[in-house]
Amino acid sequence: MTHLAQKKIILGITGGIAAYKSAELTRRLKEQGADVRVVMTPGAKEFITPLTFQALSGNPVSDSLLDRDAEAAMGHIELARWADLILVAPASADFLARLSHGFANDLLSTLCLATSAPIAVAPAMNQLMWKNKATQANCHTLKQRGILLLGPNSGDQACGETGLGRMMEPDQLVSATASLLRNNDPQAGPLHGKKVVITAGPTREALDPIRFISNHSSGKMGFALARAALAAGAQTIIIAGPVYQETPNGAERINTVTAKGMYRASLEHAPSADIFIATAAVADYRPLQIAGQKIKKSAKQISIELTRNPDIIAAVAALPEKPFTVGFAAETNDLINYAKGKLQNKKLDLIVANDVARSDIGFNSDQNAVTVISADKHQNLAQANKDQIAEQLIKIIASAL
Ligand code: CTP
């Protein structure tokens, strides 16, 4: 776990019985060579004393936003800048709620707002509090913002109940922290310092308030690419259509519904991106008129007039300072020719061609087999799961850059 050596970690402790485990966690992080500064909320101090953490971390413990002496020694903004990582363990339901709403009403929540370092939280609470929709919604928001959720584990709880809500064990937290820092390490990944924007999933084009035109895209390939881009050290943004895919830890997710919505989000983020990958199955057409009321089945036959949607990737590739632009060509026939045509017409740097007529690969499958085509070469990637294909694609993209 060398990735913890000399890393500056703020260990945030909030009010919960699991705070006693954080004493052990402090010791373990120190053993791995990390420089740990503990920040406690008022609730945390009801469970364990700052003195314990001061002794274990070898650093003064901070617990107040408005303490003049502490501010004079290392102000809260300075502390936020100092950190390579903020790890909040245990993170109480109350703290998760405050973090998800951007509160700055104590030192720890203020540091989380003021830092540019990655943030990881290890929830710990009663299992019903964890299951509560409010807590789940707060965690969903945090994940979407790229905050890493570590756990909780399942098992016996201090309150006598059993279920999800136990804080992860110190050993697990140490290794999760090390891998988070590894992913953010400049030497660790070929795409460190690069910004990757990926479109994923289908779009939906409304016919009336309850019906839409869409397609079978699952978003699996796009999310696999996002995981691979993150592992390669890239800042990763996923612009997703309506799909049920877990947001990878550390990625920013922007949810969109229509092609126009995905177009707007893409054109907002692509100009500052180094790489733009379009895996989304964007609806080429949308109904010209969206009926204001539910369309009733009175007529024997109806026609729907469709109009062309903007071509997102072509618009990105036409930007004055375009990112390295990678398209996907899903075809049912004449795969290579159609893909080459799209590479040229849309002015892409690379196109990944896949045969969606095959049921063992493509749209809803976990497997894929693709041909990567650039202006001067072809490369076949043999059938493998989408994560493996994604890793190979990210390697190819990184070396093409
Ligand atoms: N694409 C896009 N915006 C669109 C349509 C497609 O960004 N409005 C992107 C896709 O994400 C993919 C590439 O363009 O990376 C090729 O998509 P595909 O659907 O295969 O091609 P189309 O241009 O839509 O052409 P056709 O449907 O005629 O095959």
CSV table of C-alpha atoms in Angstrom, one decimal, residues 175-342:
chain,number,residue,atom,x,y,z
A,175,SER,CA,-7.1,-0.5,1.2
A,176,ALA,CA,-10.0,1.4,-0.4
A,177,THR,CA,-8.3,4.7,0.5
A,178,ALA,CA,-5.0,3.4,-1.1
A,179,SER,CA,-6.8,2.5,-4.3
A,180,LEU,CA,-8.5,5.8,-4.4
A,181,LEU,CA,-5.2,7.6,-4.1
A,182,ARG,CA,-3.6,5.2,-6.6
A,183,ASN,CA,-6.3,6.2,-9.1
A,184,ASN,CA,-5.5,9.9,-8.5
A,185,ASP,CA,-1.8,9.4,-8.6
A,186,PRO,CA,0.0,11.3,-11.5
A,187,GLN,CA,2.2,8.3,-12.1
A,188,ALA,CA,-0.5,5.7,-11.9
A,189,GLY,CA,-2.5,6.2,-15.1
A,190,PRO,CA,-1.8,7.1,-18.7
A,191,LEU,CA,-4.8,9.5,-18.7
A,192,HIS,CA,-3.9,11.4,-15.6
A,193,GLY,CA,-4.6,15.0,-15.9
A,194,LYS,CA,-6.9,14.4,-18.9
A,195,LYS,CA,-10.6,15.0,-19.0
A,196,VAL,CA,-12.8,12.4,-20.7
A,197,VAL,CA,-16.4,13.0,-21.6
A,198,ILE,CA,-18.5,9.9,-22.5
A,199,THR,CA,-22.0,9.8,-23.8
A,200,ALA,CA,-23.9,6.6,-22.9
A,201,GLY,CA,-27.2,4.9,-23.2
A,202,PRO,CA,-30.3,5.7,-25.3
A,203,THR,CA,-32.2,8.9,-25.7
A,204,ARG,CA,-36.0,9.2,-25.4
A,205,GLU,CA,-38.0,11.3,-27.7
A,206,ALA,CA,-41.5,12.1,-26.4
A,207,LEU,CA,-44.6,11.6,-28.5
A,208,ASP,CA,-47.0,12.7,-25.8
A,209,PRO,CA,-46.8,13.2,-22.0
A,210,ILE,CA,-46.5,9.4,-21.4
A,211,ARG,CA,-45.0,7.9,-24.6
A,212,PHE,CA,-41.6,8.1,-26.2
A,213,ILE,CA,-39.5,6.6,-29.0
A,214,SER,CA,-36.3,5.0,-27.8
A,215,ASN,CA,-34.0,2.0,-28.4
A,216,HIS,CA,-32.5,-0.9,-26.5
A,217,SER,CA,-29.1,0.6,-25.6
A,218,SER,CA,-28.2,-0.4,-22.1
A,219,GLY,CA,-25.3,2.0,-21.5
A,220,LYS,CA,-23.1,-0.9,-20.5
A,221,MET,CA,-20.2,0.0,-22.9
A,222,GLY,CA,-20.2,3.6,-22.0
A,223,PHE,CA,-20.1,2.9,-18.3
A,224,ALA,CA,-17.4,0.3,-18.8
A,225,LEU,CA,-15.4,3.0,-20.6
A,226,ALA,CA,-16.0,5.4,-17.8
A,227,ARG,CA,-14.6,2.9,-15.3
A,228,ALA,CA,-11.6,2.2,-17.5
A,229,ALA,CA,-11.0,6.0,-18.0
A,230,LEU,CA,-11.1,6.5,-14.2
A,231,ALA,CA,-8.7,3.6,-13.6
A,232,ALA,CA,-6.4,5.3,-16.2
A,233,GLY,CA,-6.5,8.4,-14.0
A,234,ALA,CA,-8.8,10.6,-16.1
A,235,GLN,CA,-11.3,13.1,-14.8
A,236,THR,CA,-14.4,11.4,-16.2
A,237,ILE,CA,-17.8,12.8,-17.0
A,238,ILE,CA,-20.6,10.5,-18.2
A,239,ILE,CA,-23.5,12.1,-20.0
A,240,ALA,CA,-26.1,9.4,-19.6
A,241,GLY,CA,-29.4,8.8,-21.2
A,242,PRO,CA,-32.0,7.0,-19.2
A,243,VAL,CA,-30.2,3.8,-18.1
A,244,TYR,CA,-30.0,1.8,-14.9
A,245,GLN,CA,-26.2,1.8,-14.5
A,246,GLU,CA,-24.3,2.5,-11.3
A,247,THR,CA,-22.3,5.7,-11.5
A,248,PRO,CA,-18.6,4.6,-11.2
A,249,ASN,CA,-16.9,6.0,-8.0
A,250,GLY,CA,-15.2,9.2,-8.9
A,251,ALA,CA,-17.1,9.9,-12.1
A,252,GLU,CA,-19.4,12.9,-12.6
A,253,ARG,CA,-22.7,11.9,-14.1
A,254,ILE,CA,-25.0,14.2,-16.0
A,255,ASN,CA,-28.4,12.6,-16.6
A,256,THR,CA,-30.2,13.6,-19.8
A,257,VAL,CA,-33.3,12.3,-21.5
A,258,THR,CA,-33.6,13.6,-25.1
A,259,ALA,CA,-31.0,13.9,-27.9
A,260,LYS,CA,-31.3,17.7,-27.5
A,261,GLY,CA,-30.6,17.5,-23.8
A,262,MET,CA,-27.6,15.2,-24.4
A,263,TYR,CA,-26.4,17.6,-27.2
A,264,ARG,CA,-26.6,20.6,-24.8
A,265,ALA,CA,-24.7,18.8,-22.0
A,266,SER,CA,-22.1,17.5,-24.5
A,267,LEU,CA,-21.4,20.8,-26.0
A,268,GLU,CA,-21.1,22.3,-22.6
A,269,HIS,CA,-18.4,19.9,-21.5
A,270,ALA,CA,-16.7,18.8,-24.7
A,271,PRO,CA,-14.8,22.1,-25.3
A,272,SER,CA,-12.8,21.6,-22.1
A,273,ALA,CA,-12.3,17.8,-22.7
A,274,ASP,CA,-9.2,16.1,-24.0
A,275,ILE,CA,-11.2,13.0,-25.2
A,276,PHE,CA,-14.8,12.7,-26.2
A,277,ILE,CA,-16.2,9.2,-26.6
A,278,ALA,CA,-19.8,8.8,-28.0
A,279,THR,CA,-21.2,5.4,-27.1
A,280,ALA,CA,-24.8,6.7,-26.8
A,281,ALA,CA,-27.4,5.4,-29.2
A,282,VAL,CA,-28.9,8.8,-29.9
A,283,ALA,CA,-32.3,8.8,-31.5
A,284,ASP,CA,-31.7,10.1,-35.0
A,285,TYR,CA,-35.2,11.6,-35.2
A,286,ARG,CA,-37.7,13.0,-32.8
A,287,PRO,CA,-41.5,13.7,-33.3
A,288,LEU,CA,-42.0,17.0,-34.9
A,289,GLN,CA,-44.8,17.8,-32.5
A,290,ILE,CA,-45.2,16.5,-29.0
A,291,ALA,CA,-48.9,16.1,-28.3
A,292,GLY,CA,-49.8,18.1,-25.2
A,293,GLN,CA,-52.4,15.5,-24.1
A,294,LYS,CA,-52.3,11.7,-24.3
A,295,ILE,CA,-52.9,10.5,-27.9
A,296,LYS,CA,-56.2,8.7,-27.9
A,297,LYS,CA,-56.9,5.6,-30.1
A,298,SER,CA,-59.7,7.1,-32.1
A,299,ALA,CA,-58.3,6.9,-35.6
A,300,LYS,CA,-57.6,3.5,-37.3
A,301,GLN,CA,-54.2,4.7,-38.4
A,302,ILE,CA,-52.0,7.6,-37.4
A,303,SER,CA,-48.8,9.0,-38.7
A,304,ILE,CA,-46.1,10.6,-36.8
A,305,GLU,CA,-43.9,13.1,-38.5
A,306,LEU,CA,-40.3,13.0,-37.4
A,307,THR,CA,-37.6,15.6,-37.6
A,308,ARG,CA,-33.8,15.1,-37.5
A,309,ASN,CA,-32.0,15.4,-34.2
A,310,PRO,CA,-28.6,17.2,-34.1
A,311,ASP,CA,-25.6,14.9,-34.5
A,312,ILE,CA,-23.8,15.3,-31.2
A,313,ILE,CA,-20.4,13.8,-32.1
A,314,ALA,CA,-20.2,15.6,-35.4
A,315,ALA,CA,-20.8,18.9,-33.6
A,316,VAL,CA,-18.1,18.0,-31.1
A,317,ALA,CA,-15.7,17.1,-33.9
A,318,ALA,CA,-16.4,20.4,-35.5
A,319,LEU,CA,-15.4,22.4,-32.5
A,320,PRO,CA,-12.4,24.8,-33.2
A,321,GLU,CA,-10.3,23.0,-30.5
A,322,LYS,CA,-11.9,19.6,-30.7
A,323,PRO,CA,-11.1,16.9,-28.3
A,324,PHE,CA,-9.8,13.5,-29.5
A,325,THR,CA,-13.1,12.2,-30.8
A,326,VAL,CA,-14.1,8.6,-30.7
A,327,GLY,CA,-17.4,7.3,-32.2
A,328,PHE,CA,-19.1,4.0,-32.1
A,329,ALA,CA,-20.7,2.5,-35.2
A,330,ALA,CA,-23.4,0.0,-34.4
A,331,GLU,CA,-24.3,-1.7,-37.6
A,332,THR,CA,-26.3,-4.7,-38.7
A,333,ASN,CA,-24.6,-5.2,-42.0
A,334,ASP,CA,-21.6,-3.9,-44.0
A,335,LEU,CA,-19.9,-3.0,-40.7
A,336,ILE,CA,-16.5,-1.8,-41.8
A,337,ASN,CA,-17.7,0.3,-44.8
A,338,TYR,CA,-20.4,2.1,-42.9
A,339,ALA,CA,-18.0,2.7,-40.0
A,340,LYS,CA,-15.3,4.1,-42.3
A,341,GLY,CA,-17.9,6.4,-43.8
A,342,LYS,CA,-18.9,7.7,-40.4
